[in-house]
């Protein structure tokens, strides 16, 4: 007799019980979208505004263009590859995943099957011995380029050239292979040092007509087609005519600001992560954009300094700006992490008084919390729309337009 599955949707994924990556497995996709709409409606019910229906995917499978596979030993000491069981460091062996890019899954399997002939030992977390810990595959969605990052405990990989050759003979779309050294006992996947084994050490993707660089450690939305729709809406709602000064807070590698720059007078991106700022500067140069600059700084600190007239000295400002452009933004775009922004940020934003604020959120709860503070400071919430960037999971992205109430 067939064993009863313990979780709905188990027929879609044999390891769903242990992996737990798909919170919504077993729920029909239309219903997933309806549930996400319902959640937004409830959280945003206190605001009088237009809430447009969430934008879903036509084919909500294999959408993740970034895949992390963990390598280790099973209880019998045999090498395994898979994903971590939710909130643990136990590996659930799995050859593929319905959320992840299929070709990336094939590359991971090929690497696994090459281990024996290249005498590569996988890392054992308990003893600390062994070479290969993780493999990260990233795909440039529009370019079709793949990047393979081998996360290893040691920088020395004697058979690297033949290994890369063997891998690329089956997957010529692999544009670069990087060895990332992670010799610490840590839950972070990537270590700090990258050694290029093949190619340029990064890949590129295109989004909204602009080119973006993806390097092993940099943030880039894992679902580019949906991210593109989200960004297009954010920029449309910003209502740019070419005359505005735009502040792109929490700008990451500069995606939103760079896409918006063609329709703005001047854009400033603020981001605390130095690697992301470096990529943002490169992205701006590569797209030949001259009316954008990036500042590496805590977004709240920057807002406070700007609103009090104390210009951010000591902050990294790696792209030249025309003099006199350091003034109050006409439009503020913010895309904070899940924790949302801070009351101090919102207070400083209100002092700077941009006409329009576009809030791109990856957590509806912190969004609702922050919108209340913006409202208390005189901003009206006009429109909101959800975007499903992560089907089969609980995550919801939302774009919200606010405008300053005229008194
Ligand atoms: N807008 C970008 C990135 C959004 S992710 C995109 O769409 O690709 C959120 C970004 O906020 C990350 O790059 C993170 O490094 C940055 N961040 C987190 N806390 C920050 C802070 N306190 N100040 C400035 N940036 C911050």
Short mmCIF file of C-alpha atoms in Angstrom, two decimals, residues 73-396:
data_model
loop_
_atom_site.label_atom_id
_atom_site.label_comp_id
_atom_site.label_asym_id
_atom_site.label_seq_id
_atom_site.Cartn_x
_atom_site.Cartn_y
_atom_site.Cartn_z
CA UNK A 73 28.87 13.25 4.13
CA UNK A 74 25.93 11.09 5.13
CA UNK A 75 25.91 8.96 8.30
CA UNK A 76 27.78 6.19 6.52
CA UNK A 77 30.48 8.62 5.37
CA UNK A 78 29.31 8.71 1.74
CA UNK A 79 29.33 12.05 -0.14
CA UNK A 80 25.93 13.68 -0.58
CA UNK A 81 24.64 16.82 -2.24
CA UNK A 82 21.40 18.59 -1.46
CA UNK A 83 19.79 21.47 0.39
CA UNK A 84 19.87 22.16 4.09
CA UNK A 85 16.88 21.01 6.08
CA UNK A 86 15.06 24.18 7.19
CA UNK A 87 16.83 25.89 10.12
CA UNK A 88 19.43 23.11 10.45
CA UNK A 89 22.75 22.09 8.95
CA UNK A 90 21.59 18.60 7.97
CA UNK A 91 21.75 17.98 4.23
CA UNK A 92 18.61 16.63 2.54
CA UNK A 93 19.90 14.79 -0.55
CA UNK A 94 18.07 16.01 -3.65
CA UNK A 95 19.00 16.00 -7.33
CA UNK A 96 16.71 18.85 -8.31
CA UNK A 97 14.25 21.40 -6.96
CA UNK A 98 11.04 22.67 -8.51
CA UNK A 99 11.88 26.28 -7.63
CA UNK A 100 15.41 26.27 -9.02
CA UNK A 101 16.76 26.75 -12.53
CA UNK A 102 16.88 23.31 -14.17
CA UNK A 103 20.19 23.77 -15.95
CA UNK A 104 21.76 24.93 -12.66
CA UNK A 105 20.53 21.72 -11.03
CA UNK A 106 22.14 19.72 -13.85
CA UNK A 107 25.45 21.54 -13.35
CA UNK A 108 25.38 20.72 -9.63
CA UNK A 109 24.75 17.03 -10.42
CA UNK A 110 27.61 17.00 -12.93
CA UNK A 111 29.98 18.48 -10.32
CA UNK A 112 28.85 15.79 -7.88
CA UNK A 113 29.52 13.04 -10.42
CA UNK A 114 33.00 14.45 -11.21
CA UNK A 115 34.11 14.30 -7.56
CA UNK A 116 35.31 10.68 -7.57
CA UNK A 117 37.40 10.86 -10.76
CA UNK A 118 39.07 14.10 -9.59
CA UNK A 119 39.56 12.71 -6.07
CA UNK A 120 37.83 15.71 -4.56
CA UNK A 121 36.77 15.16 -0.98
CA UNK A 122 33.68 16.84 0.30
CA UNK A 123 33.86 18.79 3.52
CA UNK A 124 32.70 17.16 6.74
CA UNK A 125 31.33 19.77 9.13
CA UNK A 126 31.95 17.59 12.19
CA UNK A 127 35.61 16.76 11.63
CA UNK A 128 36.43 19.88 9.61
CA UNK A 129 38.20 17.75 6.93
CA UNK A 130 37.52 17.75 3.22
CA UNK A 131 37.68 20.32 0.41
CA UNK A 132 34.32 21.11 -1.23
CA UNK A 133 31.63 22.68 0.98
CA UNK A 134 29.10 24.32 -1.32
CA UNK A 135 28.44 25.05 -4.93
CA UNK A 136 26.63 28.21 -5.94
CA UNK A 137 25.30 28.55 -9.45
CA UNK A 138 24.02 31.88 -10.75
CA UNK A 139 22.41 32.48 -14.09
CA UNK A 140 22.16 35.72 -16.01
CA UNK A 141 18.55 35.30 -17.07
CA UNK A 142 18.68 37.34 -20.28
CA UNK A 143 22.29 36.57 -21.23
CA UNK A 144 22.18 32.82 -20.53
CA UNK A 145 25.60 33.05 -18.84
CA UNK A 146 26.23 30.80 -15.86
CA UNK A 147 28.64 31.37 -12.98
CA UNK A 148 29.87 28.46 -10.89
CA UNK A 149 31.28 29.28 -7.47
CA UNK A 150 33.00 26.39 -5.73
CA UNK A 151 33.11 27.13 -2.01
CA UNK A 152 36.15 25.27 -0.69
CA UNK A 153 38.03 25.04 2.58
CA UNK A 154 41.42 25.53 0.88
CA UNK A 155 42.68 27.86 -1.87
CA UNK A 156 44.76 25.10 -3.48
CA UNK A 157 42.87 23.05 -6.08
CA UNK A 158 45.52 20.99 -7.93
CA UNK A 159 43.38 19.64 -10.78
CA UNK A 160 41.44 22.86 -11.33
CA UNK A 161 42.19 23.28 -15.05
CA UNK A 162 41.09 19.79 -16.01
CA UNK A 163 38.08 20.06 -13.73
CA UNK A 164 36.93 23.28 -15.41
CA UNK A 165 37.57 21.71 -18.83
CA UNK A 166 35.47 18.67 -17.97
CA UNK A 167 32.65 20.82 -16.65
CA UNK A 168 32.62 23.23 -19.57
CA UNK A 169 32.75 20.46 -22.14
CA UNK A 170 29.25 19.53 -21.02
CA UNK A 171 28.06 23.03 -20.15
CA UNK A 172 29.65 25.55 -22.53
CA UNK A 173 27.29 28.23 -21.15
CA UNK A 174 29.42 28.36 -18.00
CA UNK A 175 31.07 31.76 -18.51
CA UNK A 176 33.09 31.82 -15.32
CA UNK A 177 34.24 29.54 -12.50
CA UNK A 178 35.33 30.99 -9.16
CA UNK A 179 36.89 29.30 -6.17
CA UNK A 180 35.63 30.94 -2.99
CA UNK A 181 37.70 30.17 0.08
CA UNK A 182 35.70 29.55 3.23
CA UNK A 183 37.90 27.94 5.87
CA UNK A 184 35.89 29.06 8.86
CA UNK A 185 33.34 27.23 10.95
CA UNK A 186 30.44 29.45 10.03
CA UNK A 187 26.88 29.34 8.77
CA UNK A 188 27.72 31.84 6.01
CA UNK A 189 27.97 30.06 2.66
CA UNK A 190 30.61 32.32 1.11
CA UNK A 191 33.98 33.26 2.53
CA UNK A 192 35.75 36.52 1.71
CA UNK A 193 38.39 35.45 -0.81
CA UNK A 194 37.58 34.70 -4.47
CA UNK A 195 40.06 33.11 -6.87
CA UNK A 196 39.08 33.12 -10.52
CA UNK A 197 39.58 29.69 -12.12
CA UNK A 198 38.03 30.55 -15.47
CA UNK A 199 36.52 33.62 -17.18
CA UNK A 200 36.06 37.08 -15.70
CA UNK A 201 34.92 36.18 -12.19
CA UNK A 202 31.45 37.59 -12.76
CA UNK A 203 28.55 37.29 -15.18
CA UNK A 204 26.17 39.86 -16.59
CA UNK A 205 22.45 40.14 -16.93
CA UNK A 206 20.12 42.61 -18.59
CA UNK A 207 17.15 44.17 -16.91
CA UNK A 208 14.92 46.97 -18.28
CA UNK A 209 17.47 47.59 -21.06
CA UNK A 210 20.44 48.02 -18.70
CA UNK A 211 23.36 45.67 -18.06
CA UNK A 212 24.18 44.51 -14.54
CA UNK A 213 27.16 42.66 -13.16
CA UNK A 214 26.59 39.72 -10.84
CA UNK A 215 29.63 38.69 -8.80
CA UNK A 216 29.68 35.81 -6.31
CA UNK A 217 28.83 37.90 -3.24
CA UNK A 218 26.61 40.60 -4.67
CA UNK A 219 22.87 40.94 -4.22
CA UNK A 220 20.77 40.50 -7.34
CA UNK A 221 17.10 39.56 -7.42
CA UNK A 222 16.86 35.79 -7.98
CA UNK A 223 13.75 36.08 -10.19
CA UNK A 224 14.73 38.65 -12.85
CA UNK A 225 11.59 38.62 -15.06
CA UNK A 226 9.38 39.40 -12.06
CA UNK A 227 11.93 41.86 -10.66
CA UNK A 228 11.82 43.67 -14.01
CA UNK A 229 8.04 44.08 -13.74
CA UNK A 230 8.39 45.31 -10.18
CA UNK A 231 11.08 47.86 -11.09
CA UNK A 232 9.08 49.11 -14.09
CA UNK A 233 6.12 49.80 -11.83
CA UNK A 234 8.28 51.46 -9.17
CA UNK A 235 9.76 53.81 -11.78
CA UNK A 236 6.40 54.51 -13.43
CA UNK A 237 4.91 55.41 -10.03
CA UNK A 238 7.87 57.71 -9.35
CA UNK A 239 6.39 59.89 -12.15
CA UNK A 240 9.74 61.03 -13.52
CA UNK A 241 9.87 63.68 -16.26
CA UNK A 242 13.63 64.17 -16.55
CA UNK A 243 13.79 67.15 -14.16
CA UNK A 244 13.77 65.36 -10.82
CA UNK A 245 16.44 64.69 -8.26
CA UNK A 246 15.99 61.09 -7.11
CA UNK A 247 17.28 59.39 -3.98
CA UNK A 248 17.51 55.57 -4.24
CA UNK A 249 17.90 54.40 -0.65
CA UNK A 250 19.05 50.82 0.07
CA UNK A 251 20.14 50.73 -3.58
CA UNK A 252 22.13 47.46 -3.55
CA UNK A 253 24.01 47.25 -6.85
CA UNK A 254 22.17 50.29 -8.14
CA UNK A 255 19.53 48.54 -10.23
CA UNK A 256 16.53 50.80 -9.59
CA UNK A 257 18.51 54.05 -9.68
CA UNK A 258 20.34 53.11 -12.88
CA UNK A 259 17.11 52.18 -14.63
CA UNK A 260 15.51 55.44 -13.40
CA UNK A 261 18.49 57.65 -14.33
CA UNK A 262 17.43 58.09 -17.98
CA UNK A 263 14.28 59.80 -16.78
CA UNK A 264 15.77 61.90 -13.98
CA UNK A 265 18.08 64.88 -13.66
CA UNK A 266 20.25 63.39 -10.95
CA UNK A 267 20.18 60.16 -8.94
CA UNK A 268 21.97 59.33 -5.69
CA UNK A 269 22.12 55.74 -4.47
CA UNK A 270 22.79 55.01 -0.80
CA UNK A 271 23.88 51.57 0.35
CA UNK A 272 25.79 50.25 3.36
CA UNK A 273 27.43 47.21 1.74
CA UNK A 274 30.79 48.09 0.17
CA UNK A 275 30.78 45.23 -2.35
CA UNK A 276 27.35 46.25 -3.58
CA UNK A 277 28.50 49.87 -3.96
CA UNK A 278 31.52 48.72 -5.97
CA UNK A 279 29.25 46.76 -8.32
CA UNK A 280 26.85 49.73 -8.51
CA UNK A 281 29.67 52.04 -9.64
CA UNK A 282 30.73 49.48 -12.24
CA UNK A 283 27.13 49.08 -13.42
CA UNK A 284 26.74 52.84 -13.85
CA UNK A 285 29.97 53.06 -15.86
CA UNK A 286 29.13 50.07 -17.99
CA UNK A 287 25.77 51.62 -18.90
CA UNK A 288 27.49 54.97 -19.54
CA UNK A 289 25.38 56.77 -17.01
CA UNK A 290 26.83 60.03 -15.75
CA UNK A 291 24.03 61.52 -13.65
CA UNK A 292 24.25 58.96 -10.85
CA UNK A 293 26.57 58.58 -7.89
CA UNK A 294 26.66 56.15 -4.98
CA UNK A 295 27.35 56.72 -1.33
CA UNK A 296 28.37 53.94 1.00
CA UNK A 297 26.60 54.72 4.22
CA UNK A 298 23.81 53.69 6.53
CA UNK A 299 20.63 54.95 4.85
CA UNK A 300 19.22 56.46 8.05
CA UNK A 301 22.45 58.30 8.84
CA UNK A 302 22.57 59.66 5.30
CA UNK A 303 18.98 60.92 5.48
CA UNK A 304 19.63 62.60 8.80
CA UNK A 305 22.77 64.31 7.57
CA UNK A 306 21.10 65.44 4.38
CA UNK A 307 18.04 66.77 6.19
CA UNK A 308 20.12 68.66 8.72
CA UNK A 309 22.33 70.14 6.02
CA UNK A 310 25.44 68.31 7.19
CA UNK A 311 26.72 66.76 4.01
CA UNK A 312 28.08 63.25 4.33
CA UNK A 313 31.79 63.79 4.67
CA UNK A 314 33.95 60.69 4.79
CA UNK A 315 31.32 58.72 2.91
CA UNK A 316 32.55 57.00 -0.16
CA UNK A 317 31.60 58.92 -3.22
CA UNK A 318 33.24 57.20 -6.11
CA UNK A 319 31.56 58.81 -9.06
CA UNK A 320 31.97 62.50 -9.82
CA UNK A 321 28.87 64.61 -9.42
CA UNK A 322 28.09 67.96 -10.94
CA UNK A 323 28.41 70.70 -8.33
CA UNK A 324 25.27 71.84 -6.60
CA UNK A 325 23.37 68.62 -7.07
CA UNK A 326 23.43 67.78 -3.37
CA UNK A 327 20.00 69.02 -2.50
CA UNK A 328 16.65 67.73 -1.39
CA UNK A 329 15.26 64.88 -3.47
CA UNK A 330 12.05 65.43 -5.42
CA UNK A 331 11.45 61.70 -5.38
CA UNK A 332 12.55 59.18 -2.77
CA UNK A 333 12.67 55.50 -3.65
CA UNK A 334 13.43 53.07 -0.84
CA UNK A 335 13.89 49.31 -1.02
CA UNK A 336 14.91 48.24 2.49
CA UNK A 337 15.58 44.67 3.68
CA UNK A 338 12.83 42.67 5.43
CA UNK A 339 13.26 44.58 8.65
CA UNK A 340 11.94 47.68 6.87
CA UNK A 341 13.24 51.17 7.50
CA UNK A 342 13.59 53.14 10.75
CA UNK A 343 11.52 55.85 12.45
CA UNK A 344 14.57 58.13 12.21
CA UNK A 345 14.74 57.55 8.44
CA UNK A 346 11.05 58.43 8.10
CA UNK A 347 11.40 61.53 10.23
CA UNK A 348 14.37 62.75 8.18
CA UNK A 349 12.51 61.91 4.95
CA UNK A 350 9.58 64.06 6.10
CA UNK A 351 11.97 66.97 6.80
CA UNK A 352 13.40 66.64 3.29
CA UNK A 353 9.79 66.60 2.02
CA UNK A 354 10.08 64.83 -1.35
CA UNK A 355 6.88 65.19 -3.39
CA UNK A 356 6.63 61.46 -4.01
CA UNK A 357 7.91 58.42 -2.17
CA UNK A 358 8.00 54.96 -3.73
CA UNK A 359 8.42 52.20 -1.14
CA UNK A 360 9.53 48.81 -2.51
CA UNK A 361 9.02 46.26 0.24
CA UNK A 362 9.91 42.60 0.70
CA UNK A 363 7.87 42.21 3.90
CA UNK A 364 4.26 43.40 4.09
CA UNK A 365 4.25 43.49 7.92
CA UNK A 366 7.14 45.93 8.26
CA UNK A 367 5.73 47.84 5.27
CA UNK A 368 2.39 48.40 7.05
CA UNK A 369 4.25 49.48 10.19
CA UNK A 370 6.37 52.01 8.26
CA UNK A 371 3.45 53.37 6.21
CA UNK A 372 1.68 54.37 9.43
CA UNK A 373 4.70 56.48 10.38
CA UNK A 374 4.87 58.05 6.92
CA UNK A 375 1.16 58.88 7.21
CA UNK A 376 1.70 60.50 10.60
CA UNK A 377 4.33 62.70 8.93
CA UNK A 378 1.88 63.94 6.31
CA UNK A 379 2.21 61.42 3.47
CA UNK A 380 -0.84 59.94 1.76
CA UNK A 381 -0.68 56.37 0.52
CA UNK A 382 -2.12 56.40 -3.00
CA UNK A 383 -1.51 53.04 -4.65
CA UNK A 384 -0.03 49.64 -3.90
CA UNK A 385 0.59 46.48 -5.86
CA UNK A 386 1.99 43.11 -4.88
CA UNK A 387 4.46 41.15 -7.01
CA UNK A 388 5.04 37.44 -6.63
CA UNK A 389 8.79 37.03 -6.90
CA UNK A 390 8.82 33.85 -4.83
CA UNK A 391 5.99 31.46 -5.79
CA UNK A 392 5.46 28.53 -3.40
CA UNK A 393 6.88 30.57 -0.52
CA UNK A 394 5.28 33.03 1.90
CA UNK A 395 7.24 36.00 0.57
CA UNK A 396 5.46 38.96 -1.01
#
